[in-house]
Amino acid sequence: DPGSPVDPAEAEDFLRRCYVENPRLGPVEPRLAIVRAQIAATGTYVHTTDELTHGAKMAWRNASRCIGRLYWRSLMVLDRRRARTADEIYSLLVQHLQTAGGGQIRPVISVFAPAQPGRPHARVWNEQLIRYAGYRTEDGGAVGDPRQIDFTTAVRGFGWQGKEEAFDVLPLIIETPAEGVRVYELPERAIREVPLRHPEFGWFAELGLRWHAVPAIANMRLTIGGVHYPLAPFNGWYMGSEIGARNLADVDRYDLLPLMAARMGLDTSRESTLWRDRALVELNRAVLHSFERDGVKMSDHHTESQRFITHLRNEEKAGRAVPADWSWIVPPISGGITPVFHRYYDEFDQRPAFYLDAEAAELARGCPRRTR
Amino acid sequence: DPGSPVDPAEAEDFLRRCYVENPRLGPVEPRLAIVRAQIAATGTYVHTTDELTHGAKMAWRNASRCIGRLYWRSLMVLDRRRARTADEIYSLLVQHLQTAGGGQIRPVISVFAPAQPGRPHARVWNEQLIRYAGYRTEDGGAVGDPRQIDFTTAVRGFGWQGKEEAFDVLPLIIETPAEGVRVYELPERAIREVPLRHPEFGWFAELGLRWHAVPAIANMRLTIGGVHYPLAPFNGWYMGSEIGARNLADVDRYDLLPLMAARMGLDTSRESTLWRDRALVELNRAVLHSFERDGVKMSDHHTESQRFITHLRNEEKAGRAVPADWSWIVPPISGGITPVFHRYYDEFDQRPAFYLDAEAAELARGCPRRTR
Ligand code: HEM
Ligand code: HEM
């Protein structure tokens, strides 16, 4: 529970690991004495920048659903704990996206102020910093990303006007205890997008599809040594299948396979022609091709799977267990031919870690705030 | 443990369920009294044909890795408990394959004699009734199915001569307490095979690929109400991806994707061309197309996924929980676009059930028998 005082045992466990993994930080005992006293006096304690930095990396390393963990050491940690106002937070989020970059994308996390036991805290309602709005049409269909329809409705309730097009970047909803809810439009310089085309199908570009370069989850809570950071958006680069096999393909997202199949002239009269599978592969080729052509970093599911196997080997050598969730690690396309398919993993909760709180999930679905 | 006396509680639990699900069997109480007395006197009891039949169906219904459970009621149960000699067993296994059929395949199980506490029992070493031999070549490569190399070596140790071709059907190894190990060649009438061709690629047929029509697992133990049937081979029909995305595609099986890609003229210089995915889809199309053309029943992973969703709905209506293992249920190709991907399942052990014993697994790997 992010609202309760820090558990001294969790703090100690984290600090011991952190200092063992970073000998240059010196002995942990003196630091433990300070932290114990801080917790006893205030119910919490303040991480040093080194602790925060390594703690965030450990949280990534522990993310059991993440296939991209090989480069966990390279995470750039931006210490934003002093930001208070919505304006400050907003401009630091814009800076985050610019730091992550629009081409050679780097993994970045911005860590804002920790939760104080029993006090309200700042948050971003959006599930990711960049997502496309979704609109219900009169005939019951949808324009844009159906997953964002309810959130878009909520944003419109705050006065935002969408263009009602397929790829309208949603504004940020930033809520602070002092200022309530504020709506901020992201500037163009913070939003790199890639127009999608196909290496062979000329007609594909005419579909007018695009996707943003940076996946940045905005609403997960980062927990380090018993301290909770409710606002700690992070990004990596995309694995192509997240866009090509989920965002653009899922029946309850952009649902593009029937359109692809029609344009490709496939026989959709029965499933056994594998028209869905053929359309799916071509959609994914288009995504990878377009990012590659535009010089925007992206990995394919084969390469990222191989990297994850390397990561498992590295961690084993380091004597660390790797929590992993098979159903999230195995890619949604061609699972069986990736090396991550052919083994089991241990699933367990190991901190530091990222958690999606029920309330954050509800806000990202546009649900009105529960009264407390 | 198949070697210990029947647990009366497990017997009672099974019988109660069985009789509740089959009101025409009448009240369970008189039957329970008989079974309790049988167990007390002999350490085990004998299933009626109705109990055996329904118990086998329940075991299928409880197979958490099986996507094909919608038709569990249709299982044809052949009561073979009286067979003793290897010759008898052999001819009944041939009958099994003929009953399953070579075209309109039906799900069949042959249930042989139960294990008697503390006594050795008849078994088939093969993992499936029909599998292709595998041979290690001098250059360290392989001919045939690499998964069967060790088993093939063991079979050759009993004097069998393989043709050393890619699709040599292995003989059955039948072991009985009285006669020891015997090797039986399956007759042609028991082996329906489908030569593989592609709906568009003329060169594909020249690869000389084929696969057998009936997948029949031979070495899992069937447990019903505390009674263990160590020899109870069963078959369904194939879901195409078992052949096209695993048997023929896995790197440690026939490993055909590089060859496919070469023949298709794909750019294999980097993973992001998705040449593996393209080759995989075409291989799977060939499998489905060939079975369809030859009138041999097979389902594709989209249709079988939809059926499994229907099965979940049926079972929910019947008030029964469905154990399911996500990583086995979700197909190895195009997982994300099948409806079974987008939900979680409960995983638990519910009997009657099929189990693969460690010793059976070892024999199927060609390992010499452990001494007891
Ligand atoms: C560097 C490149 C990265 C790649 C290629 C990558 C890849 C992925 C993928 C494919 C998923 C599954 C997403 C889905 O199916 O919805 C995932 C989930 C996740 N990743 Fe990564 N990731 C990267 C960087 C990061 C970073 C920098 C962090 C945190 C510091 C992180 C933390 C997580 C977490 C917490 C999840 C689970 C999200 C959830 O529960 O919805 N990843 N990642
Ligand atoms: C009727 C058509 C059937 C279909 C389409 C089907 C499909 C499948 C598939 C795709 C698997 C996973 C195989 C793998 O990945 O290796 C599987 C596993 C399994 N099926 Fe079915 N099945 C069918 C019939 C049956 C029948 C009749 C039984 C038993 C009476 C059965 C019991 C099982 C069991 C026990 C497993 C797990 C095998 C293991 O652990 O290796 N299935 N099934």
PDB file of N, CA and C in Angstrom, chain A residues 251-305:
ATOM      1  N   VAL A 251      -8.308  -7.130 -32.549  1.00  0.00           N
ATOM      2  CA  VAL A 251      -9.682  -6.856 -32.965  1.00  0.00           C
ATOM      3  C   VAL A 251     -10.253  -5.665 -32.204  1.00  0.00           C
ATOM      4  N   ASP A 252      -9.835  -5.474 -30.962  1.00  0.00           N
ATOM      5  CA  ASP A 252     -10.344  -4.331 -30.197  1.00  0.00           C
ATOM      6  C   ASP A 252      -9.358  -3.151 -30.201  1.00  0.00           C
ATOM      7  N   ARG A 253      -8.439  -3.151 -31.129  1.00  0.00           N
ATOM      8  CA  ARG A 253      -7.583  -1.968 -31.351  1.00  0.00           C
ATOM      9  C   ARG A 253      -7.814  -1.501 -32.806  1.00  0.00           C
ATOM     10  N   TYR A 254      -6.784  -1.314 -33.615  1.00  0.00           N
ATOM     11  CA  TYR A 254      -7.017  -0.809 -34.972  1.00  0.00           C
ATOM     12  C   TYR A 254      -7.561  -1.869 -35.937  1.00  0.00           C
ATOM     13  N   ASP A 255      -7.459  -3.144 -35.548  1.00  0.00           N
ATOM     14  CA  ASP A 255      -8.160  -4.223 -36.262  1.00  0.00           C
ATOM     15  C   ASP A 255      -7.928  -4.193 -37.779  1.00  0.00           C
ATOM     16  N   LEU A 256      -6.653  -4.097 -38.189  1.00  0.00           N
ATOM     17  CA  LEU A 256      -6.370  -3.852 -39.602  1.00  0.00           C
ATOM     18  C   LEU A 256      -6.232  -5.105 -40.470  1.00  0.00           C
ATOM     19  N   LEU A 257      -6.292  -6.301 -39.865  1.00  0.00           N
ATOM     20  CA  LEU A 257      -6.050  -7.485 -40.690  1.00  0.00           C
ATOM     21  C   LEU A 257      -7.075  -7.675 -41.808  1.00  0.00           C
ATOM     22  N   PRO A 258      -8.368  -7.466 -41.550  1.00  0.00           N
ATOM     23  CA  PRO A 258      -9.323  -7.635 -42.657  1.00  0.00           C
ATOM     24  C   PRO A 258      -9.036  -6.660 -43.812  1.00  0.00           C
ATOM     25  N   LEU A 259      -8.707  -5.424 -43.488  1.00  0.00           N
ATOM     26  CA  LEU A 259      -8.380  -4.442 -44.530  1.00  0.00           C
ATOM     27  C   LEU A 259      -7.128  -4.869 -45.309  1.00  0.00           C
ATOM     28  N   MET A 260      -6.086  -5.275 -44.570  1.00  0.00           N
ATOM     29  CA  MET A 260      -4.859  -5.754 -45.217  1.00  0.00           C
ATOM     30  C   MET A 260      -5.175  -6.913 -46.166  1.00  0.00           C
ATOM     31  N   ALA A 261      -5.954  -7.858 -45.674  1.00  0.00           N
ATOM     32  CA  ALA A 261      -6.257  -9.046 -46.479  1.00  0.00           C
ATOM     33  C   ALA A 261      -7.003  -8.658 -47.750  1.00  0.00           C
ATOM     34  N   ALA A 262      -7.935  -7.716 -47.613  1.00  0.00           N
ATOM     35  CA  ALA A 262      -8.693  -7.278 -48.792  1.00  0.00           C
ATOM     36  C   ALA A 262      -7.742  -6.652 -49.807  1.00  0.00           C
ATOM     37  N   ARG A 263      -6.862  -5.757 -49.337  1.00  0.00           N
ATOM     38  CA  ARG A 263      -5.920  -5.104 -50.256  1.00  0.00           C
ATOM     39  C   ARG A 263      -4.935  -6.098 -50.867  1.00  0.00           C
ATOM     40  N   MET A 264      -4.586  -7.125 -50.073  1.00  0.00           N
ATOM     41  CA  MET A 264      -3.654  -8.134 -50.582  1.00  0.00           C
ATOM     42  C   MET A 264      -4.355  -9.150 -51.485  1.00  0.00           C
ATOM     43  N   GLY A 265      -5.690  -9.068 -51.536  1.00  0.00           N
ATOM     44  CA  GLY A 265      -6.431  -9.996 -52.390  1.00  0.00           C
ATOM     45  C   GLY A 265      -6.450 -11.425 -51.866  1.00  0.00           C
ATOM     46  N   LEU A 266      -6.409 -11.584 -50.546  1.00  0.00           N
ATOM     47  CA  LEU A 266      -6.366 -12.939 -49.976  1.00  0.00           C
ATOM     48  C   LEU A 266      -7.752 -13.564 -49.924  1.00  0.00           C
ATOM     49  N   ASP A 267      -7.778 -14.869 -49.931  1.00  0.00           N
ATOM     50  CA  ASP A 267      -9.024 -15.621 -49.824  1.00  0.00           C
ATOM     51  C   ASP A 267      -9.425 -15.694 -48.354  1.00  0.00           C
ATOM     52  N   THR A 268     -10.432 -14.908 -47.993  1.00  0.00           N
ATOM     53  CA  THR A 268     -10.854 -14.871 -46.580  1.00  0.00           C
ATOM     54  C   THR A 268     -12.100 -15.723 -46.356  1.00  0.00           C
ATOM     55  N   SER A 269     -12.401 -16.587 -47.295  1.00  0.00           N
ATOM     56  CA  SER A 269     -13.636 -17.367 -47.164  1.00  0.00           C
ATOM     57  C   SER A 269     -13.542 -18.419 -46.060  1.00  0.00           C
ATOM     58  N   ARG A 270     -12.318 -18.814 -45.700  1.00  0.00           N
ATOM     59  CA  ARG A 270     -12.169 -19.747 -44.576  1.00  0.00           C
ATOM     60  C   ARG A 270     -10.832 -19.503 -43.884  1.00  0.00           C
ATOM     61  N   GLU A 271     -10.783 -19.908 -42.623  1.00  0.00           N
ATOM     62  CA  GLU A 271      -9.587 -19.615 -41.817  1.00  0.00           C
ATOM     63  C   GLU A 271      -8.365 -20.352 -42.341  1.00  0.00           C
ATOM     64  N   SER A 272      -8.572 -21.519 -42.926  1.00  0.00           N
ATOM     65  CA  SER A 272      -7.431 -22.385 -43.242  1.00  0.00           C
ATOM     66  C   SER A 272      -6.564 -21.846 -44.391  1.00  0.00           C
ATOM     67  N   THR A 273      -6.970 -20.747 -45.030  1.00  0.00           N
ATOM     68  CA  THR A 273      -6.062 -20.124 -46.004  1.00  0.00           C
ATOM     69  C   THR A 273      -4.983 -19.327 -45.262  1.00  0.00           C
ATOM     70  N   LEU A 274      -5.156 -19.213 -43.946  1.00  0.00           N
ATOM     71  CA  LEU A 274      -4.221 -18.439 -43.111  1.00  0.00           C
ATOM     72  C   LEU A 274      -4.087 -16.993 -43.587  1.00  0.00           C
ATOM     73  N   TRP A 275      -5.192 -16.424 -44.062  1.00  0.00           N
ATOM     74  CA  TRP A 275      -5.156 -15.030 -44.507  1.00  0.00           C
ATOM     75  C   TRP A 275      -4.799 -14.091 -43.356  1.00  0.00           C
ATOM     76  N   ARG A 276      -5.253 -14.415 -42.163  1.00  0.00           N
ATOM     77  CA  ARG A 276      -4.910 -13.537 -41.026  1.00  0.00           C
ATOM     78  C   ARG A 276      -3.408 -13.540 -40.791  1.00  0.00           C
ATOM     79  N   ASP A 277      -2.813 -14.735 -40.831  1.00  0.00           N
ATOM     80  CA  ASP A 277      -1.377 -14.866 -40.569  1.00  0.00           C
ATOM     81  C   ASP A 277      -0.562 -14.148 -41.637  1.00  0.00           C
ATOM     82  N   ARG A 278      -1.011 -14.255 -42.889  1.00  0.00           N
ATOM     83  CA  ARG A 278      -0.283 -13.602 -43.974  1.00  0.00           C
ATOM     84  C   ARG A 278      -0.383 -12.082 -43.843  1.00  0.00           C
ATOM     85  N   ALA A 279      -1.576 -11.590 -43.557  1.00  0.00           N
ATOM     86  CA  ALA A 279      -1.759 -10.148 -43.393  1.00  0.00           C
ATOM     87  C   ALA A 279      -0.926  -9.653 -42.203  1.00  0.00           C
ATOM     88  N   LEU A 280      -0.916 -10.460 -41.151  1.00  0.00           N
ATOM     89  CA  LEU A 280      -0.178 -10.089 -39.944  1.00  0.00           C
ATOM     90  C   LEU A 280       1.317  -9.930 -40.226  1.00  0.00           C
ATOM     91  N   VAL A 281       1.886 -10.874 -40.962  1.00  0.00           N
ATOM     92  CA  VAL A 281       3.319 -10.793 -41.253  1.00  0.00           C
ATOM     93  C   VAL A 281       3.616  -9.546 -42.086  1.00  0.00           C
ATOM     94  N   GLU A 282       2.784  -9.258 -43.055  1.00  0.00           N
ATOM     95  CA  GLU A 282       3.055  -8.090 -43.907  1.00  0.00           C
ATOM     96  C   GLU A 282       2.907  -6.776 -43.134  1.00  0.00           C
ATOM     97  N   LEU A 283       1.944  -6.750 -42.230  1.00  0.00           N
ATOM     98  CA  LEU A 283       1.782  -5.552 -41.392  1.00  0.00           C
ATOM     99  C   LEU A 283       3.039  -5.350 -40.540  1.00  0.00           C
ATOM    100  N   ASN A 284       3.553  -6.431 -40.003  1.00  0.00           N
ATOM    101  CA  ASN A 284       4.754  -6.323 -39.169  1.00  0.00           C
ATOM    102  C   ASN A 284       5.997  -5.974 -39.989  1.00  0.00           C
ATOM    103  N   ARG A 285       6.035  -6.476 -41.216  1.00  0.00           N
ATOM    104  CA  ARG A 285       7.150  -6.088 -42.088  1.00  0.00           C
ATOM    105  C   ARG A 285       7.101  -4.584 -42.354  1.00  0.00           C
ATOM    106  N   ALA A 286       5.910  -4.072 -42.576  1.00  0.00           N
ATOM    107  CA  ALA A 286       5.766  -2.643 -42.861  1.00  0.00           C
ATOM    108  C   ALA A 286       6.261  -1.806 -41.677  1.00  0.00           C
ATOM    109  N   VAL A 287       5.883  -2.225 -40.471  1.00  0.00           N
ATOM    110  CA  VAL A 287       6.296  -1.480 -39.274  1.00  0.00           C
ATOM    111  C   VAL A 287       7.827  -1.456 -39.167  1.00  0.00           C
ATOM    112  N   LEU A 288       8.447  -2.622 -39.271  1.00  0.00           N
ATOM    113  CA  LEU A 288       9.903  -2.697 -39.125  1.00  0.00           C
ATOM    114  C   LEU A 288      10.612  -1.942 -40.239  1.00  0.00           C
ATOM    115  N   HIS A 289      10.125  -2.101 -41.444  1.00  0.00           N
ATOM    116  CA  HIS A 289      10.701  -1.421 -42.601  1.00  0.00           C
ATOM    117  C   HIS A 289      10.635   0.096 -42.441  1.00  0.00           C
ATOM    118  N   SER A 290       9.505   0.609 -42.013  1.00  0.00           N
ATOM    119  CA  SER A 290       9.323   2.060 -41.938  1.00  0.00           C
ATOM    120  C   SER A 290      10.209   2.682 -40.860  1.00  0.00           C
ATOM    121  N   PHE A 291      10.268   2.031 -39.695  1.00  0.00           N
ATOM    122  CA  PHE A 291      11.132   2.547 -38.632  1.00  0.00           C
ATOM    123  C   PHE A 291      12.596   2.508 -39.075  1.00  0.00           C
ATOM    124  N   GLU A 292      12.983   1.409 -39.718  1.00  0.00           N
ATOM    125  CA  GLU A 292      14.355   1.252 -40.189  1.00  0.00           C
ATOM    126  C   GLU A 292      14.685   2.367 -41.182  1.00  0.00           C
ATOM    127  N   ARG A 293      13.816   2.577 -42.137  1.00  0.00           N
ATOM    128  CA  ARG A 293      14.040   3.596 -43.154  1.00  0.00           C
ATOM    129  C   ARG A 293      14.159   4.997 -42.559  1.00  0.00           C
ATOM    130  N   ASP A 294      13.360   5.248 -41.519  1.00  0.00           N
ATOM    131  CA  ASP A 294      13.385   6.580 -40.914  1.00  0.00           C
ATOM    132  C   ASP A 294      14.454   6.709 -39.837  1.00  0.00           C
ATOM    133  N   GLY A 295      15.255   5.667 -39.668  1.00  0.00           N
ATOM    134  CA  GLY A 295      16.320   5.738 -38.673  1.00  0.00           C
ATOM    135  C   GLY A 295      15.817   5.812 -37.241  1.00  0.00           C
ATOM    136  N   VAL A 296      14.656   5.246 -36.991  1.00  0.00           N
ATOM    137  CA  VAL A 296      14.126   5.232 -35.622  1.00  0.00           C
ATOM    138  C   VAL A 296      14.352   3.840 -35.036  1.00  0.00           C
ATOM    139  N   LYS A 297      15.030   3.809 -33.913  1.00  0.00           N
ATOM    140  CA  LYS A 297      15.406   2.516 -33.336  1.00  0.00           C
ATOM    141  C   LYS A 297      14.172   1.685 -32.999  1.00  0.00           C
ATOM    142  N   MET A 298      14.233   0.423 -33.360  1.00  0.00           N
ATOM    143  CA  MET A 298      13.174  -0.544 -33.084  1.00  0.00           C
ATOM    144  C   MET A 298      13.815  -1.908 -33.189  1.00  0.00           C
ATOM    145  N   SER A 299      13.325  -2.884 -32.402  1.00  0.00           N
ATOM    146  CA  SER A 299      13.869  -4.223 -32.578  1.00  0.00           C
ATOM    147  C   SER A 299      12.779  -5.151 -33.075  1.00  0.00           C
ATOM    148  N   ASP A 300      13.180  -6.231 -33.734  1.00  0.00           N
ATOM    149  CA  ASP A 300      12.202  -7.231 -34.133  1.00  0.00           C
ATOM    150  C   ASP A 300      12.150  -8.297 -33.035  1.00  0.00           C
ATOM    151  N   HIS A 301      11.113  -9.109 -33.074  1.00  0.00           N
ATOM    152  CA  HIS A 301      10.895 -10.085 -31.995  1.00  0.00           C
ATOM    153  C   HIS A 301      11.922 -11.220 -31.991  1.00  0.00           C
ATOM    154  N   HIS A 302      12.542 -11.498 -33.125  1.00  0.00           N
ATOM    155  CA  HIS A 302      13.592 -12.528 -33.117  1.00  0.00           C
ATOM    156  C   HIS A 302      14.839 -12.020 -32.384  1.00  0.00           C
ATOM    157  N   THR A 303      15.262 -10.835 -32.772  1.00  0.00           N
ATOM    158  CA  THR A 303      16.457 -10.252 -32.160  1.00  0.00           C
ATOM    159  C   THR A 303      16.248 -10.021 -30.667  1.00  0.00           C
ATOM    160  N   GLU A 304      15.091  -9.471 -30.323  1.00  0.00           N
ATOM    161  CA  GLU A 304      14.850  -9.164 -28.906  1.00  0.00           C
ATOM    162  C   GLU A 304      14.767 -10.466 -28.097  1.00  0.00           C
ATOM    163  N   SER A 305      14.267 -11.531 -28.691  1.00  0.00           N
ATOM    164  CA  SER A 305      14.214 -12.825 -28.002  1.00  0.00           C
ATOM    165  C   SER A 305      15.625 -13.356 -27.752  1.00  0.00           C
TER     166      SER A 305
END
